[in-house]
Amino acid sequence: MKAYHIGAQAGISSLTAVEVPEPKVTPGNVIVRVKMVCLNHRDVRIICGEYGPKRPADRIPNSEGVGCVEEVGSDVTGFVKGDRVIAPHFVSWSRGPFFQAVFARDVGVTEDGWLAEFVSIPASALVKVPDSLSDQQVVPLSAAGLTAWNALVEIGKIKAGDKVVTLGTGGVSIAAMQIAKMHGAKVCVTSSSDEKLDAAKRLGADVTVNYRETPEWGAAVFDALNGGADIVVDTAGQATLAQSINAAAPLGRIAIIGALAGAATTGLANYGSIIGKNLGLYGVAAGSREMLCALVNAAAENQIEPVIDRVFPFEQTPEAYSYLEAGGHMGKVLVEL
Amino acid sequence: MKAYHIGAQAGISSLTAVEVPEPKVTPGNVIVRVKMVCLNHRDVRIICGEYGPKRPADRIPNSEGVGCVEEVGSDVTGFVKGDRVIAPHFVSWSRGPFFQAVFARDVGVTEDGWLAEFVSIPASALVKVPDSLSDQQVVPLSAAGLTAWNALVEIGKIKAGDKVVTLGTGGVSIAAMQIAKMHGAKVCVTSSSDEKLDAAKRLGADVTVNYRETPEWGAAVFDALNGGADIVVDTAGQATLAQSINAAAPLGRIAIIGALAGAATTGLANYGSIIGKNLGLYGVAAGSREMLCALVNAAAENQIEPVIDRVFPFEQTPEAYSYLEAGGHMGKVLVEL
Amino acid sequence: MKAYHIGAQAGISSLTAVEVPEPKVTPGNVIVRVKMVCLNHRDVRIICGEYGPKRPADRIPNSEGVGCVEEVGSDVTGFVKGDRVIAPHFVSWSRGPFFQAVFARDVGVTEDGWLAEFVSIPASALVKVPDSLSDQQVVPLSAAGLTAWNALVEIGKIKAGDKVVTLGTGGVSIAAMQIAKMHGAKVCVTSSSDEKLDAAKRLGADVTVNYRETPEWGAAVFDALNGGADIVVDTAGQATLAQSINAAAPLGRIAIIGALAGAATTGLANYGSIIGKNLGLYGVAAGSREMLCALVNAAAENQIEPVIDRVFPFEQTPEAYSYLEAGGHMGKVLVEL
Amino acid sequence: MKAYHIGAQAGISSLTAVEVPEPKVTPGNVIVRVKMVCLNHRDVRIICGEYGPKRPADRIPNSEGVGCVEEVGSDVTGFVKGDRVIAPHFVSWSRGPFFQAVFARDVGVTEDGWLAEFVSIPASALVKVPDSLSDQQVVPLSAAGLTAWNALVEIGKIKAGDKVVTLGTGGVSIAAMQIAKMHGAKVCVTSSSDEKLDAAKRLGADVTVNYRETPEWGAAVFDALNGGADIVVDTAGQATLAQSINAAAPLGRIAIIGALAGAATTGLANYGSIIGKNLGLYGVAAGSREMLCALVNAAAENQIEPVIDRVFPFEQTPEAYSYLEAGGHMGKVLVEL
Ligand SMILES: [Zn+2]
Ligand SMILES: [Zn+2]
Ligand SMILES: [Zn+2]
Ligand SMILES: [Zn+2]
């Protein structure tokens, strides 16, 4: 089959088109014929060797995709050829709260991912998707969408009328905006680009703040939301935490999702505000299959809008990676097989 | 001022139009000039002497209304003349979980209510309402809406994609339908009237079941919701509980709100299903001021649709009561001053 | 190997001693050499044909036991020969909240149980027990103890100073008393026998009520606990629910565990108290492997006292069953291999 | 009456013994005759001018005390002369979750405190204490104890078998150790003094770590607790947060209580562990009256051990402050009237 390997992990140019044997079906697993793959910044970091230890050069990357069941393992029940499916990338996290060992089985990282004609996934991780959701609607749900769902619903306990701020307009942030609107919340989106903020408004954002123009954007968000955010979706990292604390309402919950923005070089000047506002800060790492089921259900019930920036053919996957890395996109960058 | 007294509490004819002195402002309290009053079935039961012990004949009834601040007590801060306000009827329940003593101060029951030109309410119970909500949008929030909010949000932990069933189309049920839709849930409404079910569909109900045509409506709801309701809003009482249990999904939450449908004469044949499905059954009695603030906030953010059946002038309040008791209405019955 | 079959399920005399081949190890499973078996009333009901549909006559009963790993399946990691282990009887319930399908794999009911020299259990269900806990301490944890833990900790959110009442002195009730005391709670135990109540006091019960002498024991418990029970462990059934409601404090949680006391022939006269006290009633069915891990951990940390009434040799298992059914015991009835 | 004023807030020497008129009883308030006062480090910081803005020089300090009702306001019910009482220092926080305005009424900070013969407290904040608890048992509950209860019970959801670490042996830490033991948890105490660690062991600590001898004490605690702490009580501040993160188990909760250890000069090298372990970090500021009621209840039920280092007469209060500031104490420093 056609596939890509991550190669030397020295940058996007390491991505190598290969022709390899199809994965063989084994007990408990399902072979999925891939239809569409979603690129995430995590994938770029892996291919750049910046995401944990180096992986074998023949690893097939990508954690998020949609496809159809091609073949089921001898002891698998509940799936038949043709079922359209997605899966969380932590394939051993079926249900219940997070546990440390989820990192041991991470599709696209510790085992082969979706960037190929076929991928083998444990049946216990697969989620069937309803016909009412298109491939483009459903493909961003299993990684970016799932993380946003975990942050807002499981951890944030979002309810109608709550106020939410998302940092930037990346995949998790857009998903968070959509999930928040689905729950009747008010959403503020931040970005360094007025074009992206305009696009966010068209997608449902209630208020926006340009963090380049307003370096003290925490206070600006606090005011724009008329008393601060009940939930802050911090997809950046330690360098933005101080502003996230400023943006939060009393009893606010800050979902700590990313570490992209670089380490902070100084402590938090507003550390005392964590106490003064009784904030909760929560580390979030993707989510369980059960959460993904709930999200798919909610997405179908509310006909989530796909926010797609551009779709590349499989042969142009390296260009798709470069396009994502350049950062000019607003919405998902997809690869179609 | 003009007002009504509950009189002998022998039926709606006991309601007596009177001319009485205006309430005097006292420390901690606010005099509110009443604009609009909402009638609830609880009010009918009080006037019929069916709601706890008899009350003094000169009690002014009604628990739900909207008005404008007329005068504030000497030590009251945060309110000025003209502020438009509502209040939960358990006026001592400011925040936090239910406590037994909330019943001791019940506006329209243990102390004078809204059916008058002026009413005295503790400042600590008042909620200011934003200009973006009309009187008709806001007046049903403080009793029926608040109970529905407590049932769905506080107790039910509703989230997008959840499935909800409401029993009947009374005030709490319609509010529950609207609050559920606000949260991206799927809603089934039951009624004995196809006209009311049609109206419910126009208001957003996803599926409907006529419980007169389908006595085993629990199973019908279970199927219509494709696996049962995550939240059952049981506004009826013990006689409907068995069907509510049948309607519930595993881990479903049944909000026990009403006792109108009469006592059950037999035990539950499906008592074991409470264990078999791990159900939770919860008694719900209105809600706190803090919950009402959250509801007003959510109603404003999502521009809740007022569902008004008919508005009567103050002089025709007895007719309004009779109209409500007749049961043909679909939506709120209001009295305007 | 030596084992018992449930036979015709027409009563304890159906229990049949047999000599059958040892179970063969299969992928994902572990063969456990049984050391000790705990008898529960559920086992009696199964053998009497009163617990769901009839099962195959060659089913080996009993849901609760302790043993040592004898042989592990080809793909099993984490267990070696000699490890001392227990398991919840719903072997597919690893973690997270209850789900309906747990009933499909119920050790001692839908598949062979512990009343044999060897039993095959899925590795994913096994819990290793620390040396600091004896067989007698640990054997009652996996069914009776687990149910009590689920009721008090997961559902009841027990904390120090809470007030708990247990109905009767059966296995779940005694476990509940011990788990409640472990959490610094105050416990009331009820029984029809003053001897058992005395024994309960020696085991840590703070107050006791004889429900035969005091038919309105709900009110008596309410008073004895100085304002009612925060958690009621109702191991009986619908016939006791009215008294359980009376015993509960406002916001009290009633764990509905058993259906032994027979169906109620009338509705609840105090149904309105569910609303008046804002009670929560919760169906409870055993618990997950993860809860069992937490319980074993707590039992070891607090050196839970084994409450053993009598230990029978394997050959006298029918006598042990009869002894249990007679109801005179106070504490666990065990069978030793 | 005799009292102390905080004076110029330039250090302990600012504390000034004065003779002032007794507070007059006003509606809603109760005059309490003070029996015993507890000194906390917060009190030292106030008197040193290090706790927010300067306060009026005639402010009477101290947030924690016990006394007897002397006189009740005209409209106060539920209290009579002689009732022994305590109160949380955020006197407007009756119940429910934290809200920002609690800081506006802070006894000993924004209004006169306990360091006098009489203090006026709102009746709505008072908690009656049972005879079974002595003054010495009860006096440390309302500030240090309440904070520890909030951290462990409300936020930490502590249960038997959980593992807890407390930073240091200050008042909150000792209370946390006792409350954790009350709930059947396992406790690790850290200190820079082996003598204090020995004392902690005598008081119930299961394991101890000397953080002076072991600068990487986070890892040491993680190992000593065999997989990390479920709850970290971080009474220090930003400078200790990195070690607290290392000490935490996956899904661990870190209660951020203090800011005494000084600001961090660098960011967190282990920031990613917040995500990797899915930690929750929570700012905690004292607690509500309702939490204090629960704590008093738990303390009485479990006969909490008073941990008193030294009791000073009222006249030697400055010496008591100096003794506390010197830091050699292990347990509470009290002033008796
Ligand atoms: Zn992006
Ligand atoms: Zn109606
Ligand atoms: Zn028994
Ligand atoms: Zn100290």
Tab-separated table of N, CA and C in Angstrom, chain B residues 93 97-98 100 103 150 234 237-238 241 250-251 256-259 264-269 271 274-285, chain C residues 93 97-98 100 103 150 234 237-238 241 250-251 256-259 264-269 271 274-285:
chain	number	residue	atom	x	y	z
B	93	TRP	N	-33.092	31.258	50.071
B	93	TRP	CA	-32.125	30.374	49.412
B	93	TRP	C	-31.276	31.190	48.439
B	97	PRO	N	-26.278	24.478	48.019
B	97	PRO	CA	-27.305	23.449	47.882
B	97	PRO	C	-28.563	23.729	48.704
B	98	PHE	N	-29.628	23.061	48.347
B	98	PHE	CA	-30.900	23.086	49.086
B	98	PHE	C	-30.695	22.908	50.582
B	100	GLN	N	-33.395	22.594	54.244
B	100	GLN	CA	-34.800	22.412	54.605
B	100	GLN	C	-35.525	23.725	54.870
B	103	PHE	N	-38.284	26.319	52.886
B	103	PHE	CA	-39.747	26.307	52.867
B	103	PHE	C	-40.358	27.337	53.821
B	150	ASN	N	-32.670	23.849	37.579
B	150	ASN	CA	-32.128	23.018	38.657
B	150	ASN	C	-32.120	21.548	38.238
B	234	ASP	N	-39.841	14.574	35.438
B	234	ASP	CA	-41.133	14.018	35.843
B	234	ASP	C	-41.875	15.045	36.683
B	237	GLY	N	-45.823	12.770	39.093
B	237	GLY	CA	-45.790	12.255	40.452
B	237	GLY	C	-45.657	10.749	40.459
B	238	GLN	N	-45.994	10.174	41.602
B	238	GLN	CA	-45.759	8.747	41.812
B	238	GLN	C	-46.435	7.870	40.763
B	241	LEU	N	-44.180	7.377	37.790
B	241	LEU	CA	-42.778	7.013	38.015
B	241	LEU	C	-42.381	5.728	37.287
B	250	PRO	N	-29.752	3.771	30.772
B	250	PRO	CA	-28.839	3.427	31.864
B	250	PRO	C	-28.131	4.682	32.367
B	251	LEU	N	-27.966	4.778	33.673
B	251	LEU	CA	-27.387	5.954	34.334
B	251	LEU	C	-28.262	7.197	34.204
B	256	ILE	N	-37.645	14.321	40.079
B	256	ILE	CA	-38.984	14.174	40.656
B	256	ILE	C	-39.424	15.551	41.124
B	257	ILE	N	-40.341	16.121	40.373
B	257	ILE	CA	-40.708	17.515	40.613
B	257	ILE	C	-42.135	17.636	41.147
B	258	GLY	N	-43.040	16.850	40.600
B	258	GLY	CA	-44.429	17.067	40.952
B	258	GLY	C	-45.057	15.912	41.692
B	259	ALA	N	-46.172	16.201	42.295
B	259	ALA	CA	-46.964	15.166	42.949
B	259	ALA	C	-48.421	15.354	42.553
B	264	ALA	N	-49.677	6.718	43.918
B	264	ALA	CA	-49.743	5.394	43.325
B	264	ALA	C	-50.486	4.473	44.291
B	265	THR	N	-51.288	3.609	43.752
B	265	THR	CA	-51.991	2.662	44.631
B	265	THR	C	-51.240	1.344	44.746
B	266	THR	N	-50.265	1.165	43.885
B	266	THR	CA	-49.457	-0.050	43.983
B	266	THR	C	-47.989	0.312	43.932
B	267	GLY	N	-47.167	-0.634	44.332
B	267	GLY	CA	-45.720	-0.440	44.236
B	267	GLY	C	-45.289	-0.467	42.782
B	268	LEU	N	-43.995	-0.346	42.594
B	268	LEU	CA	-43.421	-0.327	41.243
B	268	LEU	C	-43.108	-1.750	40.801
B	269	ALA	N	-43.715	-2.169	39.691
B	269	ALA	CA	-43.375	-3.492	39.160
B	269	ALA	C	-41.949	-3.517	38.639
B	271	TYR	N	-39.333	-1.863	39.911
B	271	TYR	CA	-38.405	-1.327	40.919
B	271	TYR	C	-36.980	-1.806	40.661
B	274	ILE	N	-34.370	0.197	38.673
B	274	ILE	CA	-33.566	1.273	39.274
B	274	ILE	C	-32.142	0.766	39.481
B	275	ILE	N	-32.033	-0.484	39.914
B	275	ILE	CA	-30.716	-1.106	40.055
B	275	ILE	C	-30.174	-1.529	38.698
B	276	GLY	N	-31.032	-2.149	37.902
B	276	GLY	CA	-30.569	-2.704	36.629
B	276	GLY	C	-30.017	-1.654	35.689
B	277	LYS	N	-30.517	-0.434	35.815
B	277	LYS	CA	-30.012	0.662	34.975
B	277	LYS	C	-29.144	1.637	35.771
B	278	ASN	N	-28.953	1.372	37.062
B	278	ASN	CA	-28.206	2.323	37.907
B	278	ASN	C	-28.770	3.732	37.784
B	279	LEU	N	-30.077	3.862	37.923
B	279	LEU	CA	-30.720	5.176	37.813
B	279	LEU	C	-30.488	6.020	39.060
B	280	GLY	N	-30.623	7.319	38.865
B	280	GLY	CA	-30.669	8.249	39.986
B	280	GLY	C	-32.000	8.979	39.974
B	281	LEU	N	-32.696	8.973	41.098
B	281	LEU	CA	-33.974	9.698	41.217
B	281	LEU	C	-33.751	10.848	42.195
B	282	TYR	N	-34.142	12.034	41.807
B	282	TYR	CA	-33.823	13.217	42.613
B	282	TYR	C	-35.057	14.061	42.858
B	283	GLY	N	-35.325	14.342	44.110
B	283	GLY	CA	-36.363	15.303	44.438
B	283	GLY	C	-35.861	16.719	44.179
B	284	VAL	N	-36.684	17.516	43.508
B	284	VAL	CA	-36.292	18.881	43.146
B	284	VAL	C	-37.363	19.849	43.615
B	285	ALA	N	-36.961	20.893	44.304
B	285	ALA	CA	-37.895	21.932	44.742
B	285	ALA	C	-37.330	23.290	44.369
C	93	TRP	N	-16.307	-4.798	33.595
C	93	TRP	CA	-16.367	-3.421	34.109
C	93	TRP	C	-15.014	-3.046	34.705
C	97	PRO	N	-17.859	4.844	34.731
C	97	PRO	CA	-19.194	4.612	35.285
C	97	PRO	C	-19.822	3.301	34.783
C	98	PHE	N	-20.816	2.861	35.490
C	98	PHE	CA	-21.633	1.698	35.122
C	98	PHE	C	-22.058	1.754	33.657
C	100	GLN	N	-24.630	-0.789	30.893
C	100	GLN	CA	-25.597	-1.891	30.936
C	100	GLN	C	-24.953	-3.261	30.684
C	103	PHE	N	-23.733	-6.680	32.924
C	103	PHE	CA	-24.488	-7.881	33.323
C	103	PHE	C	-24.199	-9.082	32.419
C	150	ASN	N	-18.994	1.394	46.481
C	150	ASN	CA	-19.665	2.147	45.417
C	150	ASN	C	-20.759	3.038	46.024
C	234	ASP	N	-29.717	0.952	51.640
C	234	ASP	CA	-30.944	0.152	51.664
C	234	ASP	C	-30.693	-1.143	50.891
C	237	GLY	N	-35.191	-3.441	49.924
C	237	GLY	CA	-35.948	-3.324	48.683
C	237	GLY	C	-37.122	-2.396	48.847
C	238	GLN	N	-38.054	-2.498	47.920
C	238	GLN	CA	-39.150	-1.553	47.850
C	238	GLN	C	-39.963	-1.472	49.145
C	241	LEU	N	-38.453	1.057	51.480
C	241	LEU	CA	-38.087	2.377	50.956
C	241	LEU	C	-38.756	3.521	51.727
C	250	PRO	N	-32.229	15.875	55.011
C	250	PRO	CA	-32.320	16.659	53.785
C	250	PRO	C	-31.048	16.481	52.950
C	251	LEU	N	-31.235	16.377	51.646
C	251	LEU	CA	-30.146	16.116	50.695
C	251	LEU	C	-29.532	14.726	50.872
C	256	ILE	N	-29.990	2.252	46.665
C	256	ILE	CA	-30.941	1.160	46.475
C	256	ILE	C	-30.153	-0.031	45.948
C	257	ILE	N	-29.964	-1.002	46.832
C	257	ILE	CA	-29.069	-2.108	46.505
C	257	ILE	C	-29.825	-3.409	46.339
C	258	GLY	N	-30.806	-3.659	47.205
C	258	GLY	CA	-31.416	-4.974	47.205
C	258	GLY	C	-32.878	-4.951	46.814
C	259	ALA	N	-33.362	-6.107	46.450
C	259	ALA	CA	-34.785	-6.274	46.185
C	259	ALA	C	-35.271	-7.516	46.920
C	264	ALA	N	-43.375	-3.892	47.111
C	264	ALA	CA	-44.341	-3.134	47.897
C	264	ALA	C	-45.729	-3.360	47.291
C	265	THR	N	-46.699	-3.474	48.125
C	265	THR	CA	-48.057	-3.653	47.613
C	265	THR	C	-48.786	-2.329	47.481
C	266	THR	N	-48.231	-1.295	48.073
C	266	THR	CA	-48.833	0.024	47.942
C	266	THR	C	-47.781	1.036	47.561
C	267	GLY	N	-48.234	2.179	47.098
C	267	GLY	CA	-47.316	3.269	46.790
C	267	GLY	C	-46.737	3.840	48.074
C	268	LEU	N	-45.917	4.852	47.923
C	268	LEU	CA	-45.272	5.489	49.062
C	268	LEU	C	-46.163	6.594	49.602
C	269	ALA	N	-46.532	6.487	50.870
C	269	ALA	CA	-47.303	7.568	51.475
C	269	ALA	C	-46.458	8.825	51.613
C	271	TYR	N	-44.084	9.863	49.489
C	271	TYR	CA	-43.431	10.190	48.218
C	271	TYR	C	-43.026	11.666	48.157
C	274	ILE	N	-39.533	12.972	49.127
C	274	ILE	CA	-38.394	12.948	48.200
C	274	ILE	C	-38.131	14.364	47.704
C	275	ILE	N	-39.220	15.075	47.442
C	275	ILE	CA	-39.087	16.487	47.048
C	275	ILE	C	-38.800	17.359	48.273
C	276	GLY	N	-39.561	17.133	49.335
C	276	GLY	CA	-39.454	17.986	50.521
C	276	GLY	C	-38.067	17.992	51.125
C	277	LYS	N	-37.342	16.879	50.980
C	277	LYS	CA	-35.970	16.806	51.499
C	277	LYS	C	-34.934	16.867	50.373
C	278	ASN	N	-35.387	17.000	49.133
C	278	ASN	CA	-34.452	16.954	47.991
C	278	ASN	C	-33.545	15.729	48.051
C	279	LEU	N	-34.148	14.558	48.239
C	279	LEU	CA	-33.364	13.331	48.341
C	279	LEU	C	-32.872	12.870	46.971
C	280	GLY	N	-31.834	12.079	46.991
C	280	GLY	CA	-31.377	11.363	45.810
C	280	GLY	C	-31.443	9.867	46.078
C	281	LEU	N	-32.088	9.139	45.165
C	281	LEU	CA	-32.179	7.677	45.282
C	281	LEU	C	-31.374	7.078	44.133
C	282	TYR	N	-30.499	6.139	44.436
C	282	TYR	CA	-29.564	5.653	43.424
C	282	TYR	C	-29.561	4.134	43.379
C	283	GLY	N	-29.803	3.594	42.207
C	283	GLY	CA	-29.630	2.162	42.032
C	283	GLY	C	-28.148	1.822	41.959
C	284	VAL	N	-27.752	0.795	42.699
C	284	VAL	CA	-26.337	0.414	42.763
C	284	VAL	C	-26.199	-1.063	42.448
C	285	ALA	N	-25.311	-1.401	41.530
C	285	ALA	CA	-25.051	-2.804	41.213
C	285	ALA	C	-23.556	-3.050	41.234
